[in-house]
């Protein structure tokens, strides 16, 4: 009985959070050409639901950051993402050392003008990806996942504080501190799971359904990974 009560309270908390979203939410990036387009509820329904396992997980099994999209630019994936997402371009010195510039961390709405204060967040954390399907991938596919710049939702520059508070948690356990960001975040989480054919456990799936009910106008864009 106690277990059921705890689950009921958790479900109620989830239900209240998205329903309190303000009318104006943070917009997601424009969909890439050729993307699959679904409303959020239908997209959530396409994620397979299965038990997850972290057996054998090591962060080093996802090689990152590699040489990025342009192996000749001297920038690794992290710096290429910073350059792509800057609202004001930083200075780029030898060895792709960045300074100055400006970014908007959409998780918490903070403007940042020091690239050292930003982390590049894997929308679906590496450990969560492992749990939900990546454990069976080749090393090359895990590297492609960890450095995926071909989908705007996969990697995102955010304040180090928010990235580290998120850690490897799914939306049942963590959401961005800025309520305006919730619908975008859920849409990008779901897009990443669908792009890479990842599953969800039952608790995560239940949470996604609650947010989908609240974020009725959210549209999910994704292109299946090669």
Coordinates of C-alpha atoms in Angstrom, one line a residue:
X1 CA 0.0 0.0 0.0
X2 CA 2.8 2.4 0.9
X3 CA 4.5 1.8 -2.4
X4 CA 1.3 2.5 -4.3
X5 CA 0.8 5.8 -2.3
X6 CA 4.3 6.9 -3.1
X7 CA 3.8 6.2 -6.8
X8 CA 0.5 8.1 -6.6
X9 CA 2.1 11.1 -5.1
X10 CA 4.9 11.0 -7.7
X11 CA 2.3 10.8 -10.5
X12 CA 0.4 13.8 -9.0
X13 CA 3.6 15.9 -8.9
X14 CA 4.3 15.1 -12.5
X15 CA 0.8 16.0 -13.5
X16 CA 1.0 19.4 -11.7
X17 CA 4.3 20.5 -13.1
X18 CA 3.6 20.6 -16.8
X19 CA 0.0 21.9 -16.3
X20 CA 1.5 25.0 -14.7
X21 CA 3.5 25.9 -17.9
X22 CA 3.1 29.5 -19.0
X23 CA 1.4 30.1 -22.3
X24 CA 4.6 31.3 -24.0
X25 CA 7.2 28.5 -24.1
X26 CA 10.7 28.4 -25.6
X27 CA 10.5 27.5 -29.2
X28 CA 12.5 24.6 -30.5
X29 CA 14.9 25.0 -33.5
X30 CA 13.4 24.7 -37.0
X31 CA 13.0 21.1 -38.3
X32 CA 15.6 19.8 -40.7
X33 CA 14.6 19.0 -44.2
X34 CA 13.2 15.5 -44.6
X35 CA 12.4 15.1 -40.9
X36 CA 9.6 12.9 -39.6
X37 CA 7.0 15.2 -38.0
X38 CA 4.6 14.0 -35.3
X39 CA 2.6 15.6 -32.5
X40 CA 4.2 14.9 -29.1
X41 CA 1.6 12.4 -28.0
X42 CA 1.9 10.3 -31.1
X43 CA 5.7 10.5 -30.9
X44 CA 5.7 9.3 -27.3
X45 CA 3.6 6.4 -28.4
X46 CA 6.3 5.3 -30.8
X47 CA 8.9 4.8 -28.2
X48 CA 9.2 1.1 -27.2
X49 CA 8.7 0.4 -23.5
X50 CA 11.0 -2.1 -21.9
X51 CA 13.1 -2.7 -18.8
X52 CA 16.4 -0.9 -18.7
X53 CA 19.8 -2.2 -17.6
X54 CA 23.0 -0.4 -16.8
X55 CA 25.1 -3.6 -16.6
X56 CA 28.5 -3.1 -18.2
X57 CA 28.1 0.7 -18.7
X58 CA 31.3 2.8 -18.8
X59 CA 31.3 6.4 -20.0
X60 CA 34.5 5.7 -22.0
X61 CA 32.5 3.3 -24.2
X62 CA 31.1 6.5 -25.9
X63 CA 34.1 8.2 -27.4
X64 CA 33.8 12.0 -27.3
X65 CA 34.7 14.6 -28.1
X66 CA 36.0 13.7 -31.6
X67 CA 37.2 15.9 -34.5
X68 CA 33.6 16.9 -35.2
X69 CA 31.9 17.6 -38.5
X70 CA 34.9 19.3 -40.1
X71 CA 38.1 17.4 -39.3
X72 CA 40.2 20.2 -40.8
X73 CA 38.9 23.1 -38.7
X74 CA 40.9 22.2 -35.6
X75 CA 37.8 22.2 -33.5
X76 CA 36.4 19.2 -31.6
X77 CA 32.7 18.4 -31.3
X78 CA 32.3 20.5 -28.1
X79 CA 33.7 23.6 -29.7
X80 CA 31.8 23.1 -33.0
X81 CA 28.6 23.0 -31.0
X82 CA 29.6 26.1 -29.1
X83 CA 30.3 27.9 -32.4
X84 CA 27.0 26.7 -33.9
X85 CA 24.8 27.7 -30.9
X86 CA 26.5 31.1 -30.1
X87 CA 24.1 34.0 -30.2
X88 CA 27.2 36.2 -30.5
X89 CA 30.2 34.6 -32.1
X90 CA 33.2 34.1 -29.9
X91 CA 36.8 34.8 -30.9
X92 CA 38.6 31.7 -32.2
X93 CA 42.4 31.5 -31.6
X94 CA 44.9 28.9 -32.7
X95 CA 43.9 25.4 -31.7
X96 CA 40.2 26.4 -31.7
X97 CA 40.5 28.2 -28.3
X98 CA 37.4 30.1 -27.8
X99 CA 36.9 33.3 -25.8
X100 CA 34.2 35.9 -25.5
X101 CA 31.0 35.3 -27.4
X102 CA 27.5 34.8 -25.9
X103 CA 25.1 31.9 -25.5
X104 CA 21.6 31.4 -24.1
X105 CA 21.2 28.4 -22.0
X106 CA 17.6 27.4 -22.6
X107 CA 17.3 25.1 -19.6
X108 CA 17.5 28.0 -17.2
X109 CA 17.3 31.1 -19.4
X110 CA 20.8 32.3 -18.5
X111 CA 22.9 34.3 -20.8
X112 CA 26.6 33.2 -20.7
X113 CA 29.6 35.0 -22.1
X114 CA 32.3 32.6 -21.1
X115 CA 32.5 29.3 -23.0
X116 CA 34.2 27.7 -20.0
X117 CA 31.0 28.0 -18.0
X118 CA 29.0 26.0 -20.5
X119 CA 28.7 22.2 -20.8
X120 CA 27.6 20.4 -23.9
X121 CA 24.7 18.2 -22.8
X122 CA 23.7 15.0 -24.4
X123 CA 20.0 15.4 -24.6
X124 CA 19.6 11.8 -23.7
X125 CA 22.5 11.1 -21.4
X126 CA 25.1 8.5 -22.4
X127 CA 24.2 6.3 -19.4
X128 CA 20.5 6.5 -20.2
X129 CA 21.2 5.7 -23.9
X130 CA 23.2 2.7 -22.8
X131 CA 20.3 1.5 -20.5
X132 CA 17.8 1.9 -23.3
X133 CA 19.5 0.3 -26.3
X134 CA 23.0 1.5 -26.9
X135 CA 24.6 -1.4 -24.9
X136 CA 24.1 -3.5 -28.0
X137 CA 25.6 -1.0 -30.5
X138 CA 29.1 -1.1 -32.0
X139 CA 31.7 1.2 -30.6
X140 CA 31.5 3.2 -33.9
X141 CA 27.8 3.8 -33.5
X142 CA 28.2 4.9 -29.9
X143 CA 30.8 7.4 -31.0
X144 CA 28.4 8.7 -33.6
X145 CA 25.8 9.1 -31.0
X146 CA 28.1 10.9 -28.5
X147 CA 29.1 13.4 -31.2
X148 CA 25.8 13.8 -33.1
X149 CA 25.6 17.2 -34.7
X150 CA 23.3 16.1 -37.5
X151 CA 20.3 16.7 -35.4
X152 CA 19.9 20.0 -33.5
X153 CA 18.3 18.4 -30.5
X154 CA 21.1 15.8 -29.8
X155 CA 23.7 18.2 -28.2
X156 CA 22.9 21.4 -26.5
X157 CA 25.1 24.1 -24.9
X158 CA 23.8 24.9 -21.4
X159 CA 25.1 26.2 -18.1
X160 CA 27.4 23.7 -16.4
X161 CA 25.2 24.0 -13.3
X162 CA 22.1 22.7 -15.0
X163 CA 23.9 20.0 -16.9
X164 CA 25.4 18.6 -13.8
X165 CA 22.2 18.7 -11.9
X166 CA 20.6 16.7 -14.6
X167 CA 23.4 14.1 -14.7
X168 CA 22.0 10.9 -16.2
X169 CA 18.3 11.4 -15.1
X170 CA 15.3 11.0 -17.4
X171 CA 12.3 13.4 -17.4
X172 CA 10.6 11.4 -14.6
X173 CA 13.5 12.5 -12.4
X174 CA 14.7 15.8 -13.7
X175 CA 13.3 18.7 -15.8
X176 CA 14.9 22.1 -16.7
X177 CA 14.5 24.6 -13.9
X178 CA 12.9 27.1 -16.3
X179 CA 9.2 26.1 -16.8
X180 CA 9.1 27.7 -20.2
X181 CA 11.6 25.1 -21.4
X182 CA 9.6 22.0 -20.4
X183 CA 7.7 21.4 -23.6
X184 CA 10.7 22.0 -25.8
X185 CA 12.8 19.8 -23.7
X186 CA 10.3 16.9 -23.7
X187 CA 10.0 17.2 -27.5
X188 CA 13.7 17.1 -28.0
X189 CA 14.1 14.2 -25.6
X190 CA 11.5 12.2 -27.5
X191 CA 13.1 13.2 -30.9
X192 CA 16.4 11.9 -29.8
X193 CA 15.0 8.6 -28.5
X194 CA 13.2 8.1 -31.8
X195 CA 16.2 9.2 -33.9
X196 CA 18.4 6.6 -32.3
X197 CA 15.8 3.9 -31.8
X198 CA 16.1 4.0 -28.0
X199 CA 13.5 2.6 -25.6
X200 CA 12.0 3.9 -22.3
X201 CA 11.2 2.1 -19.1
X202 CA 7.7 2.2 -17.8
X203 CA 8.3 5.1 -15.3
X204 CA 9.9 7.3 -18.0
X205 CA 7.1 6.4 -20.5
X206 CA 4.4 7.4 -17.9
X207 CA 6.2 10.7 -17.3
X208 CA 6.4 11.4 -21.0
X209 CA 2.7 10.8 -21.4
X210 CA 1.9 13.3 -18.7
X211 CA 4.0 16.0 -20.3
X212 CA 2.5 15.1 -23.7
X213 CA -0.9 15.8 -22.3
X214 CA 0.2 19.2 -21.1
X215 CA 2.2 20.1 -24.2
X216 CA -0.5 19.6 -26.8
X217 CA 0.9 22.0 -29.4
X218 CA 4.5 20.6 -29.2
X219 CA 5.6 19.0 -32.5
X220 CA 8.4 16.5 -32.7
X221 CA 10.9 16.5 -35.6
X222 CA 13.4 13.8 -36.1
X223 CA 15.4 12.0 -38.8
X224 CA 16.4 8.4 -38.1
X225 CA 20.2 8.1 -37.6
X226 CA 22.1 6.3 -40.3

